[in-house]
Each structure stands twice: as structure tokens, then as C-alpha cells.
PDB file of C-alpha atoms in Angstrom:
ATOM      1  CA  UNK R1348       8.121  19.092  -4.229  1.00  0.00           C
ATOM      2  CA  UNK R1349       8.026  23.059  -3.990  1.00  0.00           C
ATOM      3  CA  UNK R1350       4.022  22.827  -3.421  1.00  0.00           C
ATOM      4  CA  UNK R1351       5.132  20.268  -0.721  1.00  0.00           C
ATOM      5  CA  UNK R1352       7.614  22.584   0.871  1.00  0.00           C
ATOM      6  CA  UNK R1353       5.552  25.733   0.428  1.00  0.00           C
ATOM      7  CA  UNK R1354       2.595  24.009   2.331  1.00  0.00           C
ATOM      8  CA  UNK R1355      -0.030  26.595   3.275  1.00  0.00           C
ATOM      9  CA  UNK R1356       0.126  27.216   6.966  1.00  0.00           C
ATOM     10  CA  UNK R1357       4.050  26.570   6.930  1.00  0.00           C
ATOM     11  CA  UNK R1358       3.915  23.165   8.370  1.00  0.00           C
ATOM     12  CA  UNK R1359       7.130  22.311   7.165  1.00  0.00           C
ATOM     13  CA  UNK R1360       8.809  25.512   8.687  1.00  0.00           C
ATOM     14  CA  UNK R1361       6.796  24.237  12.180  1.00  0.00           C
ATOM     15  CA  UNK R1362       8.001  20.655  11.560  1.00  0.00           C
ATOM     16  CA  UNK R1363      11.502  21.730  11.293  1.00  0.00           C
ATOM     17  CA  UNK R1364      11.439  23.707  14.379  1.00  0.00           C
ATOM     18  CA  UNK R1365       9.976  20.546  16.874  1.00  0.00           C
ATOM     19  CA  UNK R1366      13.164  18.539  15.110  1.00  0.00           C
ATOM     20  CA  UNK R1367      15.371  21.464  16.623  1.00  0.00           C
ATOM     21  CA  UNK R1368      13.366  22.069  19.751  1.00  0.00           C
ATOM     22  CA  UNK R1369      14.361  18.179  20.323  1.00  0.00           C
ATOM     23  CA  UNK R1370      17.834  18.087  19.606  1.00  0.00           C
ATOM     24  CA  UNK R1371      18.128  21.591  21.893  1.00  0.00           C
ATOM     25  CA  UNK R1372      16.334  19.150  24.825  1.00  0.00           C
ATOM     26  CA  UNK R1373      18.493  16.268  24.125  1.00  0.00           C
ATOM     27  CA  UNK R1374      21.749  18.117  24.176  1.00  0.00           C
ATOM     28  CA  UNK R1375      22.572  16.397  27.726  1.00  0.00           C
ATOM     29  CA  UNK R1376      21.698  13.266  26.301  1.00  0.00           C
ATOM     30  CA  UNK R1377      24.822  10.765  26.947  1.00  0.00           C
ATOM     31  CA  UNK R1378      23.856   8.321  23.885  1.00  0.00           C
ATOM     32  CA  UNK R1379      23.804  11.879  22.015  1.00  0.00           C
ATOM     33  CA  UNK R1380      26.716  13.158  23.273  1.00  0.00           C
ATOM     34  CA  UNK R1381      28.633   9.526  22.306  1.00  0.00           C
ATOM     35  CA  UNK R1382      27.326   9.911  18.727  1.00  0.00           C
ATOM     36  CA  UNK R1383      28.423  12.850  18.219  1.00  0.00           C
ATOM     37  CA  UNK R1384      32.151  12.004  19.692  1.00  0.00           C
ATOM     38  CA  UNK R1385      31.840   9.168  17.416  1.00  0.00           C
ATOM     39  CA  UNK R1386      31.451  11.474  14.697  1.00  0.00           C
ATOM     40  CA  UNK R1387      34.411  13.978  15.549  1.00  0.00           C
ATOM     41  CA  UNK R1388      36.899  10.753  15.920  1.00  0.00           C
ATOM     42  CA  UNK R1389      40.220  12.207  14.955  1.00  0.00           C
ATOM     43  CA  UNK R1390      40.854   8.905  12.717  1.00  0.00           C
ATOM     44  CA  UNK R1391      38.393   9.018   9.740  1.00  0.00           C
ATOM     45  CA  UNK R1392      37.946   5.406   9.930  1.00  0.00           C
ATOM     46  CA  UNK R1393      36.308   5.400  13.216  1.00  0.00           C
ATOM     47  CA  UNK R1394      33.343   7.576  12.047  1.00  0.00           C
ATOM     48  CA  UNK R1395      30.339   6.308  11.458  1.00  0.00           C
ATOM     49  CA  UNK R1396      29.013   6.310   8.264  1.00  0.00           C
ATOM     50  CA  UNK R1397      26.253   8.746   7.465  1.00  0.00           C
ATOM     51  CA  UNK R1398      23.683   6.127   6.925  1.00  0.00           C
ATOM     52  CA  UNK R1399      24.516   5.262  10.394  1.00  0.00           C
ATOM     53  CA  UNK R1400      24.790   8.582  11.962  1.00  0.00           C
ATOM     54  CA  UNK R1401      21.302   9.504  10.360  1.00  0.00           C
ATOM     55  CA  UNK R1402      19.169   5.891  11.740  1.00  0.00           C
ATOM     56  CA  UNK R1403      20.710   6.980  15.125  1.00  0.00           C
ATOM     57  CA  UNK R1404      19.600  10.270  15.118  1.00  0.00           C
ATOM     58  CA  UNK R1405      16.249   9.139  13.926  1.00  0.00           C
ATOM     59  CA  UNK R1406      15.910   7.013  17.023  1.00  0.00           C
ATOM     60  CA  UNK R1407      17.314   9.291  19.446  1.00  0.00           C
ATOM     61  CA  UNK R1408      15.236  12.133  18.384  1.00  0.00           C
ATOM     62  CA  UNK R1409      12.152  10.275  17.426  1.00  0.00           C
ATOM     63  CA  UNK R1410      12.178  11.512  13.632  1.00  0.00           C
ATOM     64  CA  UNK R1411      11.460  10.198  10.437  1.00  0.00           C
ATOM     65  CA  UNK R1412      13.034  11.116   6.936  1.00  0.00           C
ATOM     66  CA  UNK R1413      10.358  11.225   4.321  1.00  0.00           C
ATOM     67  CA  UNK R1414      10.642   8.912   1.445  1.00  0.00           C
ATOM     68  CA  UNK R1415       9.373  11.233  -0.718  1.00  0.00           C
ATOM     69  CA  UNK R1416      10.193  15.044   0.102  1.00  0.00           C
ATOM     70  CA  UNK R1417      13.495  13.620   2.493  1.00  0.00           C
ATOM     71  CA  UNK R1418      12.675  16.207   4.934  1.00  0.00           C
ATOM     72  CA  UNK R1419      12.831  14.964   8.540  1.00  0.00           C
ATOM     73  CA  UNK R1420       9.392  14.721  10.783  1.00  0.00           C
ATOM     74  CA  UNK R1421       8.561  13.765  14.012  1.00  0.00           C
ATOM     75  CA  UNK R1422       7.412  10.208  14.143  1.00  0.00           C
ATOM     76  CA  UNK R1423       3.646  11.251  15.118  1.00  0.00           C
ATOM     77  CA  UNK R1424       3.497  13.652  12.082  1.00  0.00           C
ATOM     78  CA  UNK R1425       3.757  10.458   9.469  1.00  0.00           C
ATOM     79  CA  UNK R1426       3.305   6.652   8.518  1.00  0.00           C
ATOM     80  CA  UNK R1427       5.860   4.318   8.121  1.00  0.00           C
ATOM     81  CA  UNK R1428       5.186   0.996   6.577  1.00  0.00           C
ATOM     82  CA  UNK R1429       5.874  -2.518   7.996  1.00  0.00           C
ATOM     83  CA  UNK R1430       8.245  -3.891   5.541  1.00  0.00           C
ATOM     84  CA  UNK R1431      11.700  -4.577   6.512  1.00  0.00           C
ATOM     85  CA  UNK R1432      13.058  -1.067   5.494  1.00  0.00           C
ATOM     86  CA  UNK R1433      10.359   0.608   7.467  1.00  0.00           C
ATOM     87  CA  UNK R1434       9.529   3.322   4.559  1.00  0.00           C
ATOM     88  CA  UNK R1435       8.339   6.273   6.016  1.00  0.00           C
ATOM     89  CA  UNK R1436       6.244   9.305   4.500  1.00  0.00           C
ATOM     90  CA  UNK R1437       5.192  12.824   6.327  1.00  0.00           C
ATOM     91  CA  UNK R1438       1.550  13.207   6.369  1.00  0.00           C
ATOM     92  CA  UNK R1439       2.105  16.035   3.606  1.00  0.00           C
ATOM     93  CA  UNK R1440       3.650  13.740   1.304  1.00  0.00           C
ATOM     94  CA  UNK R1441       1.275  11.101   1.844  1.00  0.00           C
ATOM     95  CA  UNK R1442      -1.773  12.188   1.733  1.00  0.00           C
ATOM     96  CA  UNK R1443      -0.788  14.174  -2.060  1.00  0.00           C
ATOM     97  CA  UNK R1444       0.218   9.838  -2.349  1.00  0.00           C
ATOM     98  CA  UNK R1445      -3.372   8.897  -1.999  1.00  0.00           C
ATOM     99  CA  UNK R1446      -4.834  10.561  -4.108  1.00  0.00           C
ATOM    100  CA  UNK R1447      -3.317   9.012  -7.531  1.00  0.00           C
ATOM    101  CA  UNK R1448      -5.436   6.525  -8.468  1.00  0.00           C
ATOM    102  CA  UNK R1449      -2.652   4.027  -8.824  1.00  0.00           C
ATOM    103  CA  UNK R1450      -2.020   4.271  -5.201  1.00  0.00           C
ATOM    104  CA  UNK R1451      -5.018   1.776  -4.821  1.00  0.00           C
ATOM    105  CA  UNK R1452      -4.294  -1.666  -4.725  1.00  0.00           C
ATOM    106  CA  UNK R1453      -7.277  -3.783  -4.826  1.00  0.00           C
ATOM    107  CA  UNK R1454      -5.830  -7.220  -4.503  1.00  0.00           C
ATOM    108  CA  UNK R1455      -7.956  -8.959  -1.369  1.00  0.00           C
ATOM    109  CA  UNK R1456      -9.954  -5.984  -0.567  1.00  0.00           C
ATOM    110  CA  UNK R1457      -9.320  -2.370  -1.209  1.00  0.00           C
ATOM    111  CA  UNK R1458      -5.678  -1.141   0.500  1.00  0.00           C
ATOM    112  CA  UNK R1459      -3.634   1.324  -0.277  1.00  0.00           C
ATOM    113  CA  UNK R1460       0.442   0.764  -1.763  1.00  0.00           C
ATOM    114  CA  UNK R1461       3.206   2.135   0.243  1.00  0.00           C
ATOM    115  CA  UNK R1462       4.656   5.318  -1.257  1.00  0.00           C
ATOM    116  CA  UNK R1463       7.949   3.407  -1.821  1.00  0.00           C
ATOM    117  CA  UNK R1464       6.182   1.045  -3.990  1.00  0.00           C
ATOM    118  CA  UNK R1465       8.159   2.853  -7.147  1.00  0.00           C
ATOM    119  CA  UNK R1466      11.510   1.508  -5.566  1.00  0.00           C
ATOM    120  CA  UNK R1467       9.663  -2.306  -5.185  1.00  0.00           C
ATOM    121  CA  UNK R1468       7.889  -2.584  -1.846  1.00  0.00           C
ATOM    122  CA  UNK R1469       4.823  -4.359  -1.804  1.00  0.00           C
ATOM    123  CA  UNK R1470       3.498  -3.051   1.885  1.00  0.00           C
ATOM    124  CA  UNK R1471      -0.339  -1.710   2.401  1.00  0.00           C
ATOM    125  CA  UNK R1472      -1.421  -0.046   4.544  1.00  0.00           C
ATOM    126  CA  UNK R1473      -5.485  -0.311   6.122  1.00  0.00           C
ATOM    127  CA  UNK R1474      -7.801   2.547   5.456  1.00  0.00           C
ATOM    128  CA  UNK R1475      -7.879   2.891   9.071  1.00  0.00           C
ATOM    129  CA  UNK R1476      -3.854   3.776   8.950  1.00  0.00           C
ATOM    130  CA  UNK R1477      -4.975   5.927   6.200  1.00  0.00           C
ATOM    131  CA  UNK R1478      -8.233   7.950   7.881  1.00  0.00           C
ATOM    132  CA  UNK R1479      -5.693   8.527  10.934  1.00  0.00           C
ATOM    133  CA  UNK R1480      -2.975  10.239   8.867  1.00  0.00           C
ATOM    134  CA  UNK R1481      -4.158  11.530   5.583  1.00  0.00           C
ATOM    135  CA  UNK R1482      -5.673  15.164   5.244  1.00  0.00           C
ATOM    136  CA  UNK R1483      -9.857  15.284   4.931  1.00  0.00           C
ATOM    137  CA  UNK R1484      -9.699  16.328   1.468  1.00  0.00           C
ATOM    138  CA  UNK R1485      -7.364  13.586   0.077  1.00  0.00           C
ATOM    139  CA  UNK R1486      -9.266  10.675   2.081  1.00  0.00           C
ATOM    140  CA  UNK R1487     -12.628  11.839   0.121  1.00  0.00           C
ATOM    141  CA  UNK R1488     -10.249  11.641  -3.263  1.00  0.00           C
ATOM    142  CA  UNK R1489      -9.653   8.134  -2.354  1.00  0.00           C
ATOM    143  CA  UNK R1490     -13.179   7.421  -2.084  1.00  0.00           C
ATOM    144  CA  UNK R1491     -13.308   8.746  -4.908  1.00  0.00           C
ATOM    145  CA  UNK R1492     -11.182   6.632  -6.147  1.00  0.00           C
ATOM    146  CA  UNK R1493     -12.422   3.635  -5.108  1.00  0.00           C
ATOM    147  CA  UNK R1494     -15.540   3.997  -6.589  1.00  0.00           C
ATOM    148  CA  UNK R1495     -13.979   4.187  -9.882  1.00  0.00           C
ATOM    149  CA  UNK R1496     -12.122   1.317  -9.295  1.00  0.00           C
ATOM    150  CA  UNK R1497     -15.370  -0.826  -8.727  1.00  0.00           C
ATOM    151  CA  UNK R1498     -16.811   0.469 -11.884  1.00  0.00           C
ATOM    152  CA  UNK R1499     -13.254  -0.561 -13.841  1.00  0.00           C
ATOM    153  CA  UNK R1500     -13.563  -3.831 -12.058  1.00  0.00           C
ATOM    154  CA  UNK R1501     -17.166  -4.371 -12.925  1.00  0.00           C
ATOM    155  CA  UNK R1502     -17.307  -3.050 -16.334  1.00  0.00           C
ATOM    156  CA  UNK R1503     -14.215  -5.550 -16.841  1.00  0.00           C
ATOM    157  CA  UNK R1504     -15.896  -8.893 -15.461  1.00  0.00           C
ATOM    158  CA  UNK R1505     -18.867  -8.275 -17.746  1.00  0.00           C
ATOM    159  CA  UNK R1506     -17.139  -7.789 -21.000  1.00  0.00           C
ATOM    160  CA  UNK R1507     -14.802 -11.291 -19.167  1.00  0.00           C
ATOM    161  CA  UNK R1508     -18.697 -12.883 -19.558  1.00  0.00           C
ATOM    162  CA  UNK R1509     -19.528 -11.596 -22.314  1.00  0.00           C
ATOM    163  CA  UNK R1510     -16.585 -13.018 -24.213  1.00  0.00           C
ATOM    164  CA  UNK R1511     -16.924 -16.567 -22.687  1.00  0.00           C
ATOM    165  CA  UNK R1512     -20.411 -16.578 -23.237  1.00  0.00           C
ATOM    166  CA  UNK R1513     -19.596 -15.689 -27.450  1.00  0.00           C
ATOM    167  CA  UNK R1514     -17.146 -18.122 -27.148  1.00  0.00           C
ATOM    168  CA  UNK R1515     -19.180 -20.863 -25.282  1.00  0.00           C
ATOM    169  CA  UNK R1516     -22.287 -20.272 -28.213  1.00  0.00           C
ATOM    170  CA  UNK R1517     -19.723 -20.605 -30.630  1.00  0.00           C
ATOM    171  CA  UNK R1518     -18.563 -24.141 -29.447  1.00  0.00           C
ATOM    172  CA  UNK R1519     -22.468 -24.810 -29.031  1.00  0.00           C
ATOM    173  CA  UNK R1520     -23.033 -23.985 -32.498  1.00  0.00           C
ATOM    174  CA  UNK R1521     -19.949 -26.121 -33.862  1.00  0.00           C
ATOM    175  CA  UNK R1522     -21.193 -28.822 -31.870  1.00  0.00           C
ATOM    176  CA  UNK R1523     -24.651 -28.371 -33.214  1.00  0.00           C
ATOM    177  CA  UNK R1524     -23.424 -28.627 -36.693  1.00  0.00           C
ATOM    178  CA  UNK R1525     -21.124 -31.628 -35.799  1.00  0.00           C
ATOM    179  CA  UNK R1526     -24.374 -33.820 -34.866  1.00  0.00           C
ATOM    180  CA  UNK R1527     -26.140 -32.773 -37.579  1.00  0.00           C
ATOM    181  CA  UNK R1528     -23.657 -34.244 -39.897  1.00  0.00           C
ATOM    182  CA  UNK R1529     -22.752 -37.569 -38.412  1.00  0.00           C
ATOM    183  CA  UNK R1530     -26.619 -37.779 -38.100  1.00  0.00           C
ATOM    184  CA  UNK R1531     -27.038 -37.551 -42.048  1.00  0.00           C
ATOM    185  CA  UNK R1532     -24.044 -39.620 -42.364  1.00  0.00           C
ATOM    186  CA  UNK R1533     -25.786 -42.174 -40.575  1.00  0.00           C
ATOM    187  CA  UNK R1534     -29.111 -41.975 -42.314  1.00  0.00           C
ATOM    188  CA  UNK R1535     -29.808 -43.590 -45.633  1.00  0.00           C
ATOM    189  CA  UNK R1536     -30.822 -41.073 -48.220  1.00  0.00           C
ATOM    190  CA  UNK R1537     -31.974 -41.616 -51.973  1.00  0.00           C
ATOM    191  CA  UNK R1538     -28.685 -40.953 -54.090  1.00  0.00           C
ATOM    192  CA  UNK R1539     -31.548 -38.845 -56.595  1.00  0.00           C
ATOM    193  CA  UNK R1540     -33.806 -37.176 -54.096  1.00  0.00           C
ATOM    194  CA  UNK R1541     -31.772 -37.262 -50.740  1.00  0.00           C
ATOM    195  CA  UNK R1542     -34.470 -37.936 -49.163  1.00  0.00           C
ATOM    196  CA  UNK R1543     -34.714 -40.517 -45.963  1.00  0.00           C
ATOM    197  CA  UNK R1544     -35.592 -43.780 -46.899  1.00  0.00           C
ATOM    198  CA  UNK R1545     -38.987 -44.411 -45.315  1.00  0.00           C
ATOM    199  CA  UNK R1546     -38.481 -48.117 -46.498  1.00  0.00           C
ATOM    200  CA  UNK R1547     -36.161 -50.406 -48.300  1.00  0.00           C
ATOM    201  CA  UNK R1548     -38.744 -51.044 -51.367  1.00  0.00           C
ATOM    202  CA  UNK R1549     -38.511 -47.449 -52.727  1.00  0.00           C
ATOM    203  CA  UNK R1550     -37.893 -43.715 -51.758  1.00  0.00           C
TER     204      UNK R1550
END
């Protein structure tokens, strides 16, 4: 989180400042001004609750509240995933997300989870969402990644074949030996000798 916040560059520090630079521009706002009388009610019980108070200010000002670093951003600056909640990471935070290797899901084609996927969510998001947001060097991580991935995936299906196909000579072999016995079952063999009778007038 510190690494996040100390970002080189100080994008956090310029992030911040568009998030004021908003709320200074929006400070005529009427849906603004009623949320914030909402908030100063002199009954308690007429507030909002925060939850509320921060999803309005998200949509008012256009922000986002990271799921991982909970700073706010500017919707533009960050991806937010289509499930219900609508989980939502800076681009800082995200790209860092892509480049664990368990951030690859490769169920139906390479995507990548949702950085809420520790609290449950099962969103992905395209590599296209991904090129668009993440930073240059994480992206070519992920490639990275991938490519392992295949070789894990590969490396796995053969040693899949090559235990069905011990398996599979294994029943062969059994079977093999089955035959062989209910076929000298079936012969006649000299009780001495054991060998076939060629003829029923002598071995």
C-alpha cells in the first residue's frame, strides 16, 4: 500500500487534486448542495448514512473508491467490473493486480479475475479492458504470465495421457491374461504332459 501511495511521479497527490478541483466546480451544484443539507439535518435520523453519502458523491463527482488502496479516482483513471457491486480499482492498483499470476483465470479462454475476487466475485475482465488501463510494464508481466500458464496447462494434459494410457495397458494386459486362461481352460491337455491333445487316441 505505501509503494502504492508513494507512486513515482505523485499520481496519487495529482489524483487527489482533480477530486478537489471537481468538488470546487460543483460547489453551485443544487443536487450537491441538497446532499450536503441532507447531511447537516439537525435530527440525526434524517442523515444519510455514510454508505449513502459516499455512492452519491461518487456519482455527482464522477469518482471511484478503489477496492484495493480505498483512495478515491476519477472514473477515467480506473476499471470497474460488471458485477452487481460494480468493484472498482485505480489503474495503480490494478495493474500491480495483474501481474500475480493468480490473477489469470483461464476458464474459456485466457481473462483476467476482478481484483475483488478475494471477497467472492467471479467478474473478468477482456484483455482489451486490460491493454486500455494497465501500465506497459505490467501488461508484458501478464504475457508473461500467460505463457506460463500454457506450459502448466500442457505439461498437465500430458502427464492426464500418460496416466490413462498406463492405466488403459494395464486393463489390456489383464484382459490379455484373462483370454489366455479361459482359452486353456477350454483346451484339453494331457493330465502328465499338459500338452494339447492333438487327438483322442493318445497325447
Amino acid at each position: 500500500r505505501l509503494r502504492q501511495t508513494l507512486a513515482p511521479g505523485g499520481s496519487r497527490v495529482e489524483v487527489l487534486n482533480r477530486v478537489r478541483a471537481e468538488l470546487g466546480r460543483r460547489t453551485e451544484d443544487d443536487e450537491l448542495a441538497a446532499l450536503i443539507s441532507s447531511m447537516l439535518a439537525p435530527d440525526p435520523a434524517e442523515r444519510p448514512e455514510a454508505a449513502a453519502v459516499a455512492d452519491a458523491l461518487s456519482e455527482l463527482l464522477n469518482v471511484r473508491t478503489c477496492v484495493l488502496c480505498h483512495c478515491p479516482a476519477p472514473r477515467d483513471s480506473g476499471l470497474e467490473c460488471g458485477a452487481t457491486e460494480g468493484h472498482f480499482a485505480c489503474d495503480d492498483c490494478f495493474s500491480l493486480h495483474i501481474e500475480r499470476f493468480e490473477a489469470l483465470c483461464g476458464e474459456g479462454g485466457p481473462s483476467v479475475k476482478c481484483c475483488a475476487s478475494f471477497m467472492g466475485c467471479e467478474a473478468r475482465f477482456t484483455f482489451q479492458d486490460v491493454a486500455r488501463h494497465a501500465a506497459p510494464s505490467a501488461f508484458a508481466k501478464l504475457q508473461d504470465n500467460i505463457e506460463d500458464q500454457r506450459d502448466v496447462s500442457v505439461e498437465h494434459k500430458f502427464e492426464q495421457w500418460k496416466a490413462e494410457f498406463v492405466a488403459k495397458s494395464e486393463m489390456e494386459r489383464r484382459a490379455l491374461t484373462t483370454r489366455q486362461q479361459i482359452e486353456q481352460m477350454m483346451e484339453l491337455r494331457c493330465p502328465k504332459c499338459r500338452h494339447v491333445f492333438d487327438a483322442f487316441d493318445g497325447c
